[in-house]
Amino acid sequence: MQTMNNLQNAAKILSEGGYTCVICSDNDVQTSNQRGVAPLLKWLDETKNLSDYSAADKVVGKGAAYLYILLEIKELYAHVISRPAYDLLQEYGIPVSYTTMTELVRNRDNTGFCPIESAVINIDNPHDALNAIRKKLGNMKVCR
């Protein structure tokens, strides 16, 4: 019997558990139902070393890709990934598998592009992207 690797396990938990994202290492599985980049920011703020973790996520745009780079994950499965996110992760040497690739991630209302992806689309540095994401999220909370 072949055992599942961390990436396969994370992807299975993602699809079967109805989570938005999952990170998995040999001894630890963490799941989230939070939408958008919220779980990635939480893990980033916890300053936990995730270099041995594989991740599975429902939707990965360029903003999430930058956060996964900052989290230093080992590999990623995305149900849906944008072309800029895929290219960025490839550039940083993070292996990516996916089900569907899209040109850009759409917003939740499907009336335009994801505000987080739009905020980082022309950024080429992970730390600048993090700042832009936090600023965009702050502005979005003010607008609600």
mmCIF file with all atom_site columns, C-alpha atoms in Angstrom:
data_model
loop_
_atom_site.group_PDB
_atom_site.id
_atom_site.type_symbol
_atom_site.label_atom_id
_atom_site.label_alt_id
_atom_site.label_comp_id
_atom_site.label_asym_id
_atom_site.label_entity_id
_atom_site.label_seq_id
_atom_site.pdbx_PDB_ins_code
_atom_site.Cartn_x
_atom_site.Cartn_y
_atom_site.Cartn_z
_atom_site.occupancy
_atom_site.B_iso_or_equiv
_atom_site.pdbx_formal_charge
_atom_site.auth_seq_id
_atom_site.auth_comp_id
_atom_site.auth_asym_id
_atom_site.auth_atom_id
_atom_site.pdbx_PDB_model_num
ATOM 1   C CA . MET A 1 1   ? 0.000   0.000  0.000   1.00 0.00 ? 1   MET A CA 1
ATOM 2   C CA . GLN A 1 2   ? 1.408   3.370  -1.018  1.00 0.00 ? 2   GLN A CA 1
ATOM 3   C CA . THR A 1 3   ? 1.215   6.142  1.555   1.00 0.00 ? 3   THR A CA 1
ATOM 4   C CA . MET A 1 4   ? 0.179   9.656  0.624   1.00 0.00 ? 4   MET A CA 1
ATOM 5   C CA . ASN A 1 5   ? 2.767   12.387 0.606   1.00 0.00 ? 5   ASN A CA 1
ATOM 6   C CA . ASN A 1 6   ? 2.088   15.709 2.343   1.00 0.00 ? 6   ASN A CA 1
ATOM 7   C CA . LEU A 1 7   ? 0.845   17.429 -0.818  1.00 0.00 ? 7   LEU A CA 1
ATOM 8   C CA . GLN A 1 8   ? -1.581  14.625 -1.650  1.00 0.00 ? 8   GLN A CA 1
ATOM 9   C CA . ASN A 1 9   ? -2.762  14.578 1.957   1.00 0.00 ? 9   ASN A CA 1
ATOM 10  C CA . ALA A 1 10  ? -3.298  18.369 2.005   1.00 0.00 ? 10  ALA A CA 1
ATOM 11  C CA . ALA A 1 11  ? -5.226  18.241 -1.292  1.00 0.00 ? 11  ALA A CA 1
ATOM 12  C CA . LYS A 1 12  ? -7.403  15.379 -0.017  1.00 0.00 ? 12  LYS A CA 1
ATOM 13  C CA . ILE A 1 13  ? -8.182  17.200 3.236   1.00 0.00 ? 13  ILE A CA 1
ATOM 14  C CA . LEU A 1 14  ? -8.951  20.386 1.260   1.00 0.00 ? 14  LEU A CA 1
ATOM 15  C CA . SER A 1 15  ? -11.471 18.666 -1.011  1.00 0.00 ? 15  SER A CA 1
ATOM 16  C CA . GLU A 1 16  ? -13.050 16.340 1.541   1.00 0.00 ? 16  GLU A CA 1
ATOM 17  C CA . GLY A 1 17  ? -13.166 18.774 4.465   1.00 0.00 ? 17  GLY A CA 1
ATOM 18  C CA . GLY A 1 18  ? -14.590 21.751 2.616   1.00 0.00 ? 18  GLY A CA 1
ATOM 19  C CA . TYR A 1 19  ? -11.743 23.986 3.788   1.00 0.00 ? 19  TYR A CA 1
ATOM 20  C CA . THR A 1 20  ? -10.388 27.029 1.971   1.00 0.00 ? 20  THR A CA 1
ATOM 21  C CA . CYS A 1 21  ? -6.775  26.057 2.581   1.00 0.00 ? 21  CYS A CA 1
ATOM 22  C CA . VAL A 1 22  ? -4.694  23.383 4.274   1.00 0.00 ? 22  VAL A CA 1
ATOM 23  C CA . ILE A 1 23  ? -1.025  23.147 5.212   1.00 0.00 ? 23  ILE A CA 1
ATOM 24  C CA . CYS A 1 24  ? 0.478   19.800 6.015   1.00 0.00 ? 24  CYS A CA 1
ATOM 25  C CA . SER A 1 25  ? 3.791   18.381 7.199   1.00 0.00 ? 25  SER A CA 1
ATOM 26  C CA . ASP A 1 26  ? 4.579   14.896 8.469   1.00 0.00 ? 26  ASP A CA 1
ATOM 27  C CA . ASN A 1 27  ? 3.398   15.580 12.027  1.00 0.00 ? 27  ASN A CA 1
ATOM 28  C CA . ASP A 1 28  ? 1.059   18.538 11.622  1.00 0.00 ? 28  ASP A CA 1
ATOM 29  C CA . VAL A 1 29  ? -2.042  19.470 9.645   1.00 0.00 ? 29  VAL A CA 1
ATOM 30  C CA . GLN A 1 30  ? -3.587  22.933 9.877   1.00 0.00 ? 30  GLN A CA 1
ATOM 31  C CA . THR A 1 31  ? -6.808  23.876 8.157   1.00 0.00 ? 31  THR A CA 1
ATOM 32  C CA . SER A 1 32  ? -8.740  27.075 7.622   1.00 0.00 ? 32  SER A CA 1
ATOM 33  C CA . ASN A 1 33  ? -12.227 28.080 6.558   1.00 0.00 ? 33  ASN A CA 1
ATOM 34  C CA . GLN A 1 34  ? -11.266 31.755 6.331   1.00 0.00 ? 34  GLN A CA 1
ATOM 35  C CA . ARG A 1 35  ? -11.669 33.281 2.895   1.00 0.00 ? 35  ARG A CA 1
ATOM 36  C CA . GLY A 1 36  ? -9.110  35.057 0.780   1.00 0.00 ? 36  GLY A CA 1
ATOM 37  C CA . VAL A 1 37  ? -5.594  35.563 2.098   1.00 0.00 ? 37  VAL A CA 1
ATOM 38  C CA . ALA A 1 38  ? -6.664  35.734 5.774   1.00 0.00 ? 38  ALA A CA 1
ATOM 39  C CA . PRO A 1 39  ? -5.295  32.299 6.787   1.00 0.00 ? 39  PRO A CA 1
ATOM 40  C CA . LEU A 1 40  ? -1.978  32.979 5.049   1.00 0.00 ? 40  LEU A CA 1
ATOM 41  C CA . LEU A 1 41  ? -1.592  36.300 6.857   1.00 0.00 ? 41  LEU A CA 1
ATOM 42  C CA . LYS A 1 42  ? -2.428  34.578 10.162  1.00 0.00 ? 42  LYS A CA 1
ATOM 43  C CA . TRP A 1 43  ? 0.255   31.932 9.595   1.00 0.00 ? 43  TRP A CA 1
ATOM 44  C CA . LEU A 1 44  ? 2.701   34.621 8.499   1.00 0.00 ? 44  LEU A CA 1
ATOM 45  C CA . ASP A 1 45  ? 1.982   36.665 11.642  1.00 0.00 ? 45  ASP A CA 1
ATOM 46  C CA . GLU A 1 46  ? 2.614   33.558 13.758  1.00 0.00 ? 46  GLU A CA 1
ATOM 47  C CA . THR A 1 47  ? 6.132   33.538 12.225  1.00 0.00 ? 47  THR A CA 1
ATOM 48  C CA . LYS A 1 48  ? 6.071   29.784 12.097  1.00 0.00 ? 48  LYS A CA 1
ATOM 49  C CA . ASN A 1 49  ? 8.617   28.021 9.903   1.00 0.00 ? 49  ASN A CA 1
ATOM 50  C CA . LEU A 1 50  ? 6.624   26.304 7.158   1.00 0.00 ? 50  LEU A CA 1
ATOM 51  C CA . SER A 1 51  ? 9.535   25.196 4.976   1.00 0.00 ? 51  SER A CA 1
ATOM 52  C CA . ASP A 1 52  ? 8.613   21.524 5.543   1.00 0.00 ? 52  ASP A CA 1
ATOM 53  C CA . TYR A 1 53  ? 4.936   22.095 4.764   1.00 0.00 ? 53  TYR A CA 1
ATOM 54  C CA . SER A 1 54  ? 2.932   21.389 1.646   1.00 0.00 ? 54  SER A CA 1
ATOM 55  C CA . ALA A 1 55  ? -0.124  23.558 1.000   1.00 0.00 ? 55  ALA A CA 1
ATOM 56  C CA . ALA A 1 56  ? -3.440  23.077 -0.756  1.00 0.00 ? 56  ALA A CA 1
ATOM 57  C CA . ASP A 1 57  ? -5.677  26.054 -1.499  1.00 0.00 ? 57  ASP A CA 1
ATOM 58  C CA . LYS A 1 58  ? -8.987  26.601 -3.276  1.00 0.00 ? 58  LYS A CA 1
ATOM 59  C CA . VAL A 1 59  ? -7.934  29.767 -5.124  1.00 0.00 ? 59  VAL A CA 1
ATOM 60  C CA . VAL A 1 60  ? -4.419  31.193 -5.534  1.00 0.00 ? 60  VAL A CA 1
ATOM 61  C CA . GLY A 1 61  ? -3.888  34.576 -7.123  1.00 0.00 ? 61  GLY A CA 1
ATOM 62  C CA . LYS A 1 62  ? -0.642  36.503 -7.264  1.00 0.00 ? 62  LYS A CA 1
ATOM 63  C CA . GLY A 1 63  ? -1.203  37.980 -3.782  1.00 0.00 ? 63  GLY A CA 1
ATOM 64  C CA . ALA A 1 64  ? -1.582  34.534 -2.215  1.00 0.00 ? 64  ALA A CA 1
ATOM 65  C CA . ALA A 1 65  ? 1.415   33.314 -4.212  1.00 0.00 ? 65  ALA A CA 1
ATOM 66  C CA . TYR A 1 66  ? 3.565   36.055 -2.666  1.00 0.00 ? 66  TYR A CA 1
ATOM 67  C CA . LEU A 1 67  ? 2.349   35.056 0.805   1.00 0.00 ? 67  LEU A CA 1
ATOM 68  C CA . TYR A 1 68  ? 3.170   31.403 0.158   1.00 0.00 ? 68  TYR A CA 1
ATOM 69  C CA . ILE A 1 69  ? 6.660   32.525 -0.925  1.00 0.00 ? 69  ILE A CA 1
ATOM 70  C CA . LEU A 1 70  ? 7.065   34.475 2.328   1.00 0.00 ? 70  LEU A CA 1
ATOM 71  C CA . LEU A 1 71  ? 5.801   31.425 4.257   1.00 0.00 ? 71  LEU A CA 1
ATOM 72  C CA . GLU A 1 72  ? 8.494   29.389 2.457   1.00 0.00 ? 72  GLU A CA 1
ATOM 73  C CA . ILE A 1 73  ? 6.196   26.444 1.780   1.00 0.00 ? 73  ILE A CA 1
ATOM 74  C CA . LYS A 1 74  ? 7.723   23.457 0.036   1.00 0.00 ? 74  LYS A CA 1
ATOM 75  C CA . GLU A 1 75  ? 5.032   22.857 -2.608  1.00 0.00 ? 75  GLU A CA 1
ATOM 76  C CA . LEU A 1 76  ? 1.484   23.868 -3.479  1.00 0.00 ? 76  LEU A CA 1
ATOM 77  C CA . TYR A 1 77  ? -1.684  22.450 -4.960  1.00 0.00 ? 77  TYR A CA 1
ATOM 78  C CA . ALA A 1 78  ? -4.336  24.961 -6.088  1.00 0.00 ? 78  ALA A CA 1
ATOM 79  C CA . HIS A 1 79  ? -7.824  24.091 -7.235  1.00 0.00 ? 79  HIS A CA 1
ATOM 80  C CA . VAL A 1 80  ? -7.782  27.364 -9.220  1.00 0.00 ? 80  VAL A CA 1
ATOM 81  C CA . ILE A 1 81  ? -4.645  29.401 -9.879  1.00 0.00 ? 81  ILE A CA 1
ATOM 82  C CA . SER A 1 82  ? -4.020  32.514 -11.929 1.00 0.00 ? 82  SER A CA 1
ATOM 83  C CA . ARG A 1 83  ? -1.319  32.570 -14.605 1.00 0.00 ? 83  ARG A CA 1
ATOM 84  C CA . PRO A 1 84  ? 0.626   35.361 -12.766 1.00 0.00 ? 84  PRO A CA 1
ATOM 85  C CA . ALA A 1 85  ? 0.531   33.328 -9.527  1.00 0.00 ? 85  ALA A CA 1
ATOM 86  C CA . TYR A 1 86  ? 1.725   30.173 -11.284 1.00 0.00 ? 86  TYR A CA 1
ATOM 87  C CA . ASP A 1 87  ? 4.550   32.011 -13.053 1.00 0.00 ? 87  ASP A CA 1
ATOM 88  C CA . LEU A 1 88  ? 5.643   33.690 -9.815  1.00 0.00 ? 88  LEU A CA 1
ATOM 89  C CA . LEU A 1 89  ? 5.756   30.437 -7.858  1.00 0.00 ? 89  LEU A CA 1
ATOM 90  C CA . GLN A 1 90  ? 7.742   28.825 -10.685 1.00 0.00 ? 90  GLN A CA 1
ATOM 91  C CA . GLU A 1 91  ? 10.173  31.744 -10.595 1.00 0.00 ? 91  GLU A CA 1
ATOM 92  C CA . TYR A 1 92  ? 10.744  31.121 -6.868  1.00 0.00 ? 92  TYR A CA 1
ATOM 93  C CA . GLY A 1 93  ? 11.202  27.380 -7.388  1.00 0.00 ? 93  GLY A CA 1
ATOM 94  C CA . ILE A 1 94  ? 8.020   26.263 -5.622  1.00 0.00 ? 94  ILE A CA 1
ATOM 95  C CA . PRO A 1 95  ? 6.493   23.218 -7.340  1.00 0.00 ? 95  PRO A CA 1
ATOM 96  C CA . VAL A 1 96  ? 2.828   23.825 -8.203  1.00 0.00 ? 96  VAL A CA 1
ATOM 97  C CA . SER A 1 97  ? 0.054   21.527 -9.330  1.00 0.00 ? 97  SER A CA 1
ATOM 98  C CA . TYR A 1 98  ? -3.458  22.724 -10.081 1.00 0.00 ? 98  TYR A CA 1
ATOM 99  C CA . THR A 1 99  ? -6.838  21.766 -11.480 1.00 0.00 ? 99  THR A CA 1
ATOM 100 C CA . THR A 1 100 ? -7.748  24.983 -13.320 1.00 0.00 ? 100 THR A CA 1
ATOM 101 C CA . MET A 1 101 ? -5.625  27.899 -14.510 1.00 0.00 ? 101 MET A CA 1
ATOM 102 C CA . THR A 1 102 ? -7.202  31.284 -15.185 1.00 0.00 ? 102 THR A CA 1
ATOM 103 C CA . GLU A 1 103 ? -5.743  34.509 -16.545 1.00 0.00 ? 103 GLU A CA 1
ATOM 104 C CA . LEU A 1 104 ? -6.619  36.431 -13.366 1.00 0.00 ? 104 LEU A CA 1
ATOM 105 C CA . VAL A 1 105 ? -8.674  35.592 -10.284 1.00 0.00 ? 105 VAL A CA 1
ATOM 106 C CA . ARG A 1 106 ? -12.145 37.169 -10.322 1.00 0.00 ? 106 ARG A CA 1
ATOM 107 C CA . ASN A 1 107 ? -13.674 38.933 -7.331  1.00 0.00 ? 107 ASN A CA 1
ATOM 108 C CA . ARG A 1 108 ? -16.363 37.215 -5.246  1.00 0.00 ? 108 ARG A CA 1
ATOM 109 C CA . ASP A 1 109 ? -19.190 39.011 -7.092  1.00 0.00 ? 109 ASP A CA 1
ATOM 110 C CA . ASN A 1 110 ? -17.638 38.070 -10.466 1.00 0.00 ? 110 ASN A CA 1
ATOM 111 C CA . THR A 1 111 ? -17.879 41.742 -11.493 1.00 0.00 ? 111 THR A CA 1
ATOM 112 C CA . GLY A 1 112 ? -14.142 42.279 -11.931 1.00 0.00 ? 112 GLY A CA 1
ATOM 113 C CA . PHE A 1 113 ? -10.782 41.035 -10.756 1.00 0.00 ? 113 PHE A CA 1
ATOM 114 C CA . CYS A 1 114 ? -9.827  40.078 -7.219  1.00 0.00 ? 114 CYS A CA 1
ATOM 115 C CA . PRO A 1 115 ? -8.814  43.238 -5.334  1.00 0.00 ? 115 PRO A CA 1
ATOM 116 C CA . ILE A 1 116 ? -5.808  41.499 -3.775  1.00 0.00 ? 116 ILE A CA 1
ATOM 117 C CA . GLU A 1 117 ? -4.521  40.226 -7.112  1.00 0.00 ? 117 GLU A CA 1
ATOM 118 C CA . SER A 1 118 ? -5.085  43.692 -8.596  1.00 0.00 ? 118 SER A CA 1
ATOM 119 C CA . ALA A 1 119 ? -3.156  45.279 -5.696  1.00 0.00 ? 119 ALA A CA 1
ATOM 120 C CA . VAL A 1 120 ? -0.025  43.224 -6.395  1.00 0.00 ? 120 VAL A CA 1
ATOM 121 C CA . ILE A 1 121 ? -0.199  42.608 -10.141 1.00 0.00 ? 121 ILE A CA 1
ATOM 122 C CA . ASN A 1 122 ? 2.642   45.048 -10.936 1.00 0.00 ? 122 ASN A CA 1
ATOM 123 C CA . ILE A 1 123 ? 4.723   44.316 -7.823  1.00 0.00 ? 123 ILE A CA 1
ATOM 124 C CA . ASP A 1 124 ? 7.860   42.219 -8.147  1.00 0.00 ? 124 ASP A CA 1
ATOM 125 C CA . ASN A 1 125 ? 8.986   41.843 -4.519  1.00 0.00 ? 125 ASN A CA 1
ATOM 126 C CA . PRO A 1 126 ? 7.357   39.674 -1.813  1.00 0.00 ? 126 PRO A CA 1
ATOM 127 C CA . HIS A 1 127 ? 7.761   42.255 0.975   1.00 0.00 ? 127 HIS A CA 1
ATOM 128 C CA . ASP A 1 128 ? 6.322   45.059 -1.171  1.00 0.00 ? 128 ASP A CA 1
ATOM 129 C CA . ALA A 1 129 ? 3.441   42.712 -2.018  1.00 0.00 ? 129 ALA A CA 1
ATOM 130 C CA . LEU A 1 130 ? 2.799   42.026 1.676   1.00 0.00 ? 130 LEU A CA 1
ATOM 131 C CA . ASN A 1 131 ? 2.638   45.770 2.365   1.00 0.00 ? 131 ASN A CA 1
ATOM 132 C CA . ALA A 1 132 ? 0.260   46.303 -0.581  1.00 0.00 ? 132 ALA A CA 1
ATOM 133 C CA . ILE A 1 133 ? -1.974  43.427 0.587   1.00 0.00 ? 133 ILE A CA 1
ATOM 134 C CA . ARG A 1 134 ? -2.197  44.760 4.150   1.00 0.00 ? 134 ARG A CA 1
ATOM 135 C CA . LYS A 1 135 ? -2.932  48.270 2.842   1.00 0.00 ? 135 LYS A CA 1
ATOM 136 C CA . LYS A 1 136 ? -5.627  46.975 0.461   1.00 0.00 ? 136 LYS A CA 1
ATOM 137 C CA . LEU A 1 137 ? -7.292  44.930 3.200   1.00 0.00 ? 137 LEU A CA 1
ATOM 138 C CA . GLY A 1 138 ? -7.246  47.962 5.502   1.00 0.00 ? 138 GLY A CA 1
ATOM 139 C CA . ASN A 1 139 ? -8.891  50.085 2.808   1.00 0.00 ? 139 ASN A CA 1
ATOM 140 C CA . MET A 1 140 ? -11.492 47.398 2.118   1.00 0.00 ? 140 MET A CA 1
ATOM 141 C CA . LYS A 1 141 ? -12.483 47.273 5.827   1.00 0.00 ? 141 LYS A CA 1
ATOM 142 C CA . VAL A 1 142 ? -12.913 51.054 5.847   1.00 0.00 ? 142 VAL A CA 1
ATOM 143 C CA . CYS A 1 143 ? -15.212 50.857 2.810   1.00 0.00 ? 143 CYS A CA 1
ATOM 144 C CA . ARG A 1 144 ? -17.608 48.314 4.306   1.00 0.00 ? 144 ARG A CA 1
#
